[in-house]
PDB file of C-alpha atoms in Angstrom:
ATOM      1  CA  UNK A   1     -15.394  -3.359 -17.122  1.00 53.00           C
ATOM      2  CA  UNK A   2     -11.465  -3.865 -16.295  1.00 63.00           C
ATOM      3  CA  UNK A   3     -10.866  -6.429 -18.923  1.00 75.00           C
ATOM      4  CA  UNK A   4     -12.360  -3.844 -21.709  1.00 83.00           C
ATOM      5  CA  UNK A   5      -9.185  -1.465 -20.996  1.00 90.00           C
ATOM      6  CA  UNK A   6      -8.476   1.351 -18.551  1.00 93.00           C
ATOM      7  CA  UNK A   7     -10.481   3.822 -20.746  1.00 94.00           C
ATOM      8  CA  UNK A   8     -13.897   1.994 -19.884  1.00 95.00           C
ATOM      9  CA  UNK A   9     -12.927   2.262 -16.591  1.00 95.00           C
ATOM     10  CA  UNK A  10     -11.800   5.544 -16.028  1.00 96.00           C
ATOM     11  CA  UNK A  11     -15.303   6.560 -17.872  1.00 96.00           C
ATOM     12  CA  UNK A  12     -17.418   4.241 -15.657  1.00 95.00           C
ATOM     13  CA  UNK A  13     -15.872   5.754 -12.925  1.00 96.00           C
ATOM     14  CA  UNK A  14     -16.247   9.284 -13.730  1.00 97.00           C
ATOM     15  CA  UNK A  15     -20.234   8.439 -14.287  1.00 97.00           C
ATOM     16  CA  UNK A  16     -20.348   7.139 -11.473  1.00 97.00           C
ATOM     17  CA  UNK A  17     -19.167  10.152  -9.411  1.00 97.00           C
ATOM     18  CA  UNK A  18     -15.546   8.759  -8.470  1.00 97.00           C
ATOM     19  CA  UNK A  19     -12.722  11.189  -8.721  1.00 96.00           C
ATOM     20  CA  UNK A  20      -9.843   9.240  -8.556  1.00 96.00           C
ATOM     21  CA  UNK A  21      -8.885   5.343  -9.419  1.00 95.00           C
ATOM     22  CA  UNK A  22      -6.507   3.069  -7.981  1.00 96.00           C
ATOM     23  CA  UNK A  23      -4.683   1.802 -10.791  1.00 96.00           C
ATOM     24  CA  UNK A  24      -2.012  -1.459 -11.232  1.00 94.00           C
ATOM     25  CA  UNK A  25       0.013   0.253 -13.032  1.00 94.00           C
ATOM     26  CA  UNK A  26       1.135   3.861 -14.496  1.00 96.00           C
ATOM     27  CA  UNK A  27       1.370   4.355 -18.230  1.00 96.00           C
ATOM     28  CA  UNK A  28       1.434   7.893 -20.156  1.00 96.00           C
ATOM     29  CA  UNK A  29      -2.188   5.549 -21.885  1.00 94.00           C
ATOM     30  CA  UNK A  30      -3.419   5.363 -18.256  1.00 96.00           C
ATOM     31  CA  UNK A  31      -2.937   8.826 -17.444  1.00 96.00           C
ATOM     32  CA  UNK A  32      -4.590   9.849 -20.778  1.00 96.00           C
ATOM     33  CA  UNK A  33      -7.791   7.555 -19.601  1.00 96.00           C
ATOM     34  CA  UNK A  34      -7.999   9.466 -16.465  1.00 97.00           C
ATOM     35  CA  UNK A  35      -7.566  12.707 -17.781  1.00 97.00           C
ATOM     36  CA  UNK A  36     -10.098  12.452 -20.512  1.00 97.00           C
ATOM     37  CA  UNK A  37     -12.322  10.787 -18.176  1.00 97.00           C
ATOM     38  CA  UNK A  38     -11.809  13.843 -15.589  1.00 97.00           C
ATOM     39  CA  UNK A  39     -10.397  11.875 -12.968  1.00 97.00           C
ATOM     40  CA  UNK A  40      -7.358  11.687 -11.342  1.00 97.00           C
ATOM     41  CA  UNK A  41      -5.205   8.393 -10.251  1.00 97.00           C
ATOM     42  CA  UNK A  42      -5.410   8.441  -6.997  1.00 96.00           C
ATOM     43  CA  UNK A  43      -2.952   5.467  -5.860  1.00 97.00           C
ATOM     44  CA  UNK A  44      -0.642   3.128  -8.230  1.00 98.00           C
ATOM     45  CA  UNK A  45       0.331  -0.696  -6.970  1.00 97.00           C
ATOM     46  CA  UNK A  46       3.365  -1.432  -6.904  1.00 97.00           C
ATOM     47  CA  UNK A  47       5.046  -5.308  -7.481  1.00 95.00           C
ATOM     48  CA  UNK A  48       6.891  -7.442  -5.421  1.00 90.00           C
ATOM     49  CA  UNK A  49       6.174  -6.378  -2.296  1.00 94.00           C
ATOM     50  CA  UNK A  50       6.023  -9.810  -0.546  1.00 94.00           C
ATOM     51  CA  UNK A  51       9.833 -10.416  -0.916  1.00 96.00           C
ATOM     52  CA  UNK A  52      10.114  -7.162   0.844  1.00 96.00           C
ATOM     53  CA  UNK A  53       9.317  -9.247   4.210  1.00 97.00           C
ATOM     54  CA  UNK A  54      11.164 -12.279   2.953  1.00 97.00           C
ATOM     55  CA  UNK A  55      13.523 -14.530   4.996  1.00 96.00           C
ATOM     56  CA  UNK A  56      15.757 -14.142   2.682  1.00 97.00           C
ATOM     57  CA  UNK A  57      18.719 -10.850   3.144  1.00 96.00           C
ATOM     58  CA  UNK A  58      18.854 -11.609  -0.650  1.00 97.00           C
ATOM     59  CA  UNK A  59      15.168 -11.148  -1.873  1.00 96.00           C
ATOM     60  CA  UNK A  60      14.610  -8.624   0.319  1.00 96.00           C
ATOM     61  CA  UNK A  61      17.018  -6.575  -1.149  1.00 97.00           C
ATOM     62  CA  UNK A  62      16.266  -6.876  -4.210  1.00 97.00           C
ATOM     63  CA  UNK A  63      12.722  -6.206  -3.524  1.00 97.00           C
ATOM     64  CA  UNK A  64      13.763  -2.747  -1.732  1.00 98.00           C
ATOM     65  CA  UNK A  65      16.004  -1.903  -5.193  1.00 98.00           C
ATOM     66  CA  UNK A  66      12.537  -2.663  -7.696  1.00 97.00           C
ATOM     67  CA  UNK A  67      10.583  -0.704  -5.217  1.00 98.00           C
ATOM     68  CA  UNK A  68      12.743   2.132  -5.393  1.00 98.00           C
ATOM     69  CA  UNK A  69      12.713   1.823  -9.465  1.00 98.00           C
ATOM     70  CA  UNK A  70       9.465   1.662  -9.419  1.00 98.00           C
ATOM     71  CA  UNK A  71       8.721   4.473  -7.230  1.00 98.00           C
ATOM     72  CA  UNK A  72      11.040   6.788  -9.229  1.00 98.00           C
ATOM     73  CA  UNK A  73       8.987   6.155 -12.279  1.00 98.00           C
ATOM     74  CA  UNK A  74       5.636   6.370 -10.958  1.00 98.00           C
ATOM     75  CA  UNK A  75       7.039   9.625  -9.498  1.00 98.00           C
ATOM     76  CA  UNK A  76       8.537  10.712 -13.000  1.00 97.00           C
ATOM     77  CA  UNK A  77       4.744  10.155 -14.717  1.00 97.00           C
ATOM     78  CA  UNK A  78       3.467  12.769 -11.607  1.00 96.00           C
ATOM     79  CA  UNK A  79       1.231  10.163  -9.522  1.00 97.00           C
ATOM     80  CA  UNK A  80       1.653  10.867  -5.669  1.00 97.00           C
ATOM     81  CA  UNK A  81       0.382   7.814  -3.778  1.00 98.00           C
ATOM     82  CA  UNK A  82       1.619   3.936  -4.337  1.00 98.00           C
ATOM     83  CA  UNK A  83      -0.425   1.405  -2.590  1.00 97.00           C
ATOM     84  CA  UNK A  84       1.090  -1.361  -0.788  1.00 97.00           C
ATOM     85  CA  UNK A  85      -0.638  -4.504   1.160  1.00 96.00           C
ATOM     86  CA  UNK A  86       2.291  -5.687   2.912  1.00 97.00           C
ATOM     87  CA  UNK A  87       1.667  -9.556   2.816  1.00 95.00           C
ATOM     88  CA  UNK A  88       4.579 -11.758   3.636  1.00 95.00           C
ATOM     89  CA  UNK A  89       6.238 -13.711   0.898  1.00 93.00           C
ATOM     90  CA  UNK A  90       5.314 -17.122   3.070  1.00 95.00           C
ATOM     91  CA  UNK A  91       1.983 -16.369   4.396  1.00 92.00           C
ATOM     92  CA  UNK A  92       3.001 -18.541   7.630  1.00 94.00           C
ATOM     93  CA  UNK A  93       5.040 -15.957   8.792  1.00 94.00           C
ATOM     94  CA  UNK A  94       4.570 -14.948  12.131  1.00 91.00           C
ATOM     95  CA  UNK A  95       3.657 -10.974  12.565  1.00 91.00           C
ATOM     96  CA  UNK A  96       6.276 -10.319  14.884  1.00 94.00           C
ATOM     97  CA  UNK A  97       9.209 -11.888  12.986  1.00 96.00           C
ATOM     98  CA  UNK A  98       7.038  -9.660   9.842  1.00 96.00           C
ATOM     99  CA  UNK A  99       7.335  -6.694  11.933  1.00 97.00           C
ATOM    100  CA  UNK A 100      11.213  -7.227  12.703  1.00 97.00           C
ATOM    101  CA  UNK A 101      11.729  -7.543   8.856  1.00 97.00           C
ATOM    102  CA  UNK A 102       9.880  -4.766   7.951  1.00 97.00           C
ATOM    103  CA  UNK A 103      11.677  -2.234  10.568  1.00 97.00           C
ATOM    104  CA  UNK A 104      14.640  -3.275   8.947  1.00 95.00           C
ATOM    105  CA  UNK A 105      13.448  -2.891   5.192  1.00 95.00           C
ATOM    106  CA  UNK A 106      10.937   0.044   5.437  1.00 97.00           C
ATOM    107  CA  UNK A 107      12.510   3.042   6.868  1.00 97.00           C
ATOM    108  CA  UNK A 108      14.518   3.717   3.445  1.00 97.00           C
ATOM    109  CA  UNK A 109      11.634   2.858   1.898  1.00 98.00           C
ATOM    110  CA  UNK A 110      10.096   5.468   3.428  1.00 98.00           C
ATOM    111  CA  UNK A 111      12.910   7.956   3.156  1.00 98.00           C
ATOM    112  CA  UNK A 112      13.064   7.008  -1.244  1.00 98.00           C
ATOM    113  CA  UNK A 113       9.202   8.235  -0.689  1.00 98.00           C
ATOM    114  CA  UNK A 114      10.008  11.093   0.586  1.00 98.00           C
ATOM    115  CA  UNK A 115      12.985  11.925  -1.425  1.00 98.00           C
ATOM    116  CA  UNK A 116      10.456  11.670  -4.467  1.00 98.00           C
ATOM    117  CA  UNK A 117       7.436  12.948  -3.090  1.00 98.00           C
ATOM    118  CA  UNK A 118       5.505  10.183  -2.733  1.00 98.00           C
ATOM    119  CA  UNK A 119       3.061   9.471  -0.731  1.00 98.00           C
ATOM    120  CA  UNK A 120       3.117   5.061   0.890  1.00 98.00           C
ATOM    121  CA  UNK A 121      -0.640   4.224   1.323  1.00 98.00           C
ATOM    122  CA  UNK A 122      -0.341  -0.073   3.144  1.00 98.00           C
ATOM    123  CA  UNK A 123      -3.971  -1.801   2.717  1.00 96.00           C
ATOM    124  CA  UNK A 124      -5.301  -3.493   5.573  1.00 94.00           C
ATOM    125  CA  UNK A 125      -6.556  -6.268   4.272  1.00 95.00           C
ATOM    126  CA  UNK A 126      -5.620  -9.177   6.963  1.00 94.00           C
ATOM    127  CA  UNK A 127      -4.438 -11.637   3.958  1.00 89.00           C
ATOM    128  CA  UNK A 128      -5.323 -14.771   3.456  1.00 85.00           C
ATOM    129  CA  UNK A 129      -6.534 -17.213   6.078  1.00 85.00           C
ATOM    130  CA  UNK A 130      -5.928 -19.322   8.320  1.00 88.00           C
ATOM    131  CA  UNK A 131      -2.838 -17.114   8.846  1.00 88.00           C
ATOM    132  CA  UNK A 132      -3.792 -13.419   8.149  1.00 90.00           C
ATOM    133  CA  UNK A 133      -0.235 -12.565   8.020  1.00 92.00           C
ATOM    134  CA  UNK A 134      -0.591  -9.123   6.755  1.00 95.00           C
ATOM    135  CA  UNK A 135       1.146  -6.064   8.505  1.00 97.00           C
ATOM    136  CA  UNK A 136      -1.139  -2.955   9.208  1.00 96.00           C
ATOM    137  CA  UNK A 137      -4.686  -4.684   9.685  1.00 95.00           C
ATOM    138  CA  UNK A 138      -5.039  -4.149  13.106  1.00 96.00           C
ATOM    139  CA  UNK A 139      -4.970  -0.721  15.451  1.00 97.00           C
ATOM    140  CA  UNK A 140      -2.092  -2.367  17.173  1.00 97.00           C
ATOM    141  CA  UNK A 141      -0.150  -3.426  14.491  1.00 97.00           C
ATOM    142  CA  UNK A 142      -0.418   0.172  12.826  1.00 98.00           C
ATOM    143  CA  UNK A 143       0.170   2.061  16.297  1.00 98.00           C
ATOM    144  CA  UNK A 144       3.484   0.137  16.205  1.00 98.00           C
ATOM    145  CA  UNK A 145       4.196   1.005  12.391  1.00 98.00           C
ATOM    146  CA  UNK A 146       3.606   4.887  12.578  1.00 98.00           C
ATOM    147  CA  UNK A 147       5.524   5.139  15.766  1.00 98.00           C
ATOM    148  CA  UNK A 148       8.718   3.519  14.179  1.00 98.00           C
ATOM    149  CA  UNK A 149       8.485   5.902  11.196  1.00 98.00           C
ATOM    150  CA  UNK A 150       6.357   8.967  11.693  1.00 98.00           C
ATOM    151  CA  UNK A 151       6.958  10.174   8.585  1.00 98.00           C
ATOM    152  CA  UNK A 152       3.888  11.566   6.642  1.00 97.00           C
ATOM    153  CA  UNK A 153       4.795   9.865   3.619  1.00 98.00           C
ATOM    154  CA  UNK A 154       3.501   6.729   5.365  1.00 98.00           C
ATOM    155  CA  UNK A 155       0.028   6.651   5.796  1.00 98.00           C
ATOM    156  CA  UNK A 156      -2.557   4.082   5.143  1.00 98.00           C
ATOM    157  CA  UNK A 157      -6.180   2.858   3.342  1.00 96.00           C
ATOM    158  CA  UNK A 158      -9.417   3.115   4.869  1.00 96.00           C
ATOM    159  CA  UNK A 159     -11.804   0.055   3.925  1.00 95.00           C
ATOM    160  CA  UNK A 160     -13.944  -0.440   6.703  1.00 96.00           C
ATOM    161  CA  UNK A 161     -14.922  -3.510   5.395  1.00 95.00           C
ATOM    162  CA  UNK A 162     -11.120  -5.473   6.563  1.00 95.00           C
ATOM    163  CA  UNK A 163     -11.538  -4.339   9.538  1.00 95.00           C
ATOM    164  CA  UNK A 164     -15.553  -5.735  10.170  1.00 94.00           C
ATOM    165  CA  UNK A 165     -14.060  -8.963   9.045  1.00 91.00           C
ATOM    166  CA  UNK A 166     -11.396  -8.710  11.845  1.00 91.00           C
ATOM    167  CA  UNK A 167     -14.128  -7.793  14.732  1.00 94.00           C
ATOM    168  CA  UNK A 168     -12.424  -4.272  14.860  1.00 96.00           C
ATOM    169  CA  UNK A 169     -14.458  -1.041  15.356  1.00 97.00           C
ATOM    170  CA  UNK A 170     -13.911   0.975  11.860  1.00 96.00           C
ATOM    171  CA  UNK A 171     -15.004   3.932  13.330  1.00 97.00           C
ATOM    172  CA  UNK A 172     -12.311   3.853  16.381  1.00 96.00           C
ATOM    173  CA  UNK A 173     -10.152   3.177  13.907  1.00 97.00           C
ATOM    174  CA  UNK A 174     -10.559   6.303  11.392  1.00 96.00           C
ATOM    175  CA  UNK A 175     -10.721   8.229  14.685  1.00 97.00           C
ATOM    176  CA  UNK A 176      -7.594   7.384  15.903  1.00 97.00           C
ATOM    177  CA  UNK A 177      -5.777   7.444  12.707  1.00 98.00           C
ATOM    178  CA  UNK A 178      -7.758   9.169  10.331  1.00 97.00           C
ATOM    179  CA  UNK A 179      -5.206  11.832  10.017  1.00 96.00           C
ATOM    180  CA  UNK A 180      -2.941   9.051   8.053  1.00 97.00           C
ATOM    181  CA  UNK A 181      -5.349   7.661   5.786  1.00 96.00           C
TER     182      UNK A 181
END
């Protein structure tokens, strides 16, 4: 249905009972396919977000500047929520030296969010294997995230089916932080 154009989509997913799509990307011709359709857009990806955990002082910056341009337009079109999977730009990078980059690069992140009244929503899918080097997949890794910035403006997905494939109890999980997702 996705390659036949957002319209299609937005009216399978109204028949289908949905309410709200996740969409790549936020155009004035998406938001007419939702509204027609009677749905809402419920999350917008955003681009580049590997090179927000790169290596490199360089790439990450940049990545933090299109983020923030990016933000401020899907805020300017009136969508809320941008959806993030936070997967490293090299996929053998460890989660701890992930974790260190990201407390450096996501706090104004964060703040730009908030600032524009947007809402962060990460994905916990674990990335690609062998190396599932994706941040917020696991209880611990998000424990750690959402003490460092507590802000409400950073919140997360629920997909149960991530964390089946990680051996983690979904239910604990939506328990614990089901007031973020």
């Amino acid at each position: 249905i996705g390659q036949q154009g957002m319209e299609k989509v937005a009216n399978w997913a109204a028949e289908v009972g949905l309410d709200s799509l996740d969409v790549p990307e936020l155009t004035p011709d998406v938001i007419k396919a939702c509204d027609h359709a009677g749905i809402t857009v419920g999350t917008v990806d955003v681009k580049n977000v590997g090179q927000l955990l790169s290596i490199n002082e360089e790439s990450r910056a940049n990545a933090v500047n299109s983020l923030k341009q990016q933000m401020d337009h899907i805020s300017s079109l009136g969508a809320r929520t941008i959806f993030i999977c936070l997967v490293p730009e090299d996929p053998q990078l460890s989660r701890k030296k992930g974790f260190a980059i990201w407390k450096e690069t996501f706090p104004e992140i964060v703040k730009h969010a908030e600032q524009t009244g947007l809402y962060i929503a990460i994905e916990g899918w674990p990335g690609p294997a062998p190396y599932y080097p994706t941040l917020g997949c696991t209880p611990e890794m998000l424990r750690a995230m959402f003490e460092t910035i507590p802000s409400q403006h950073f919140g997360m997905t629920y997909d149960p089916s991530h964390l089946v494939r990680l051996g983690i109890d979904y239910i604990r999980v939506l328990n614990e932080f089901g007031e973020r997702v």
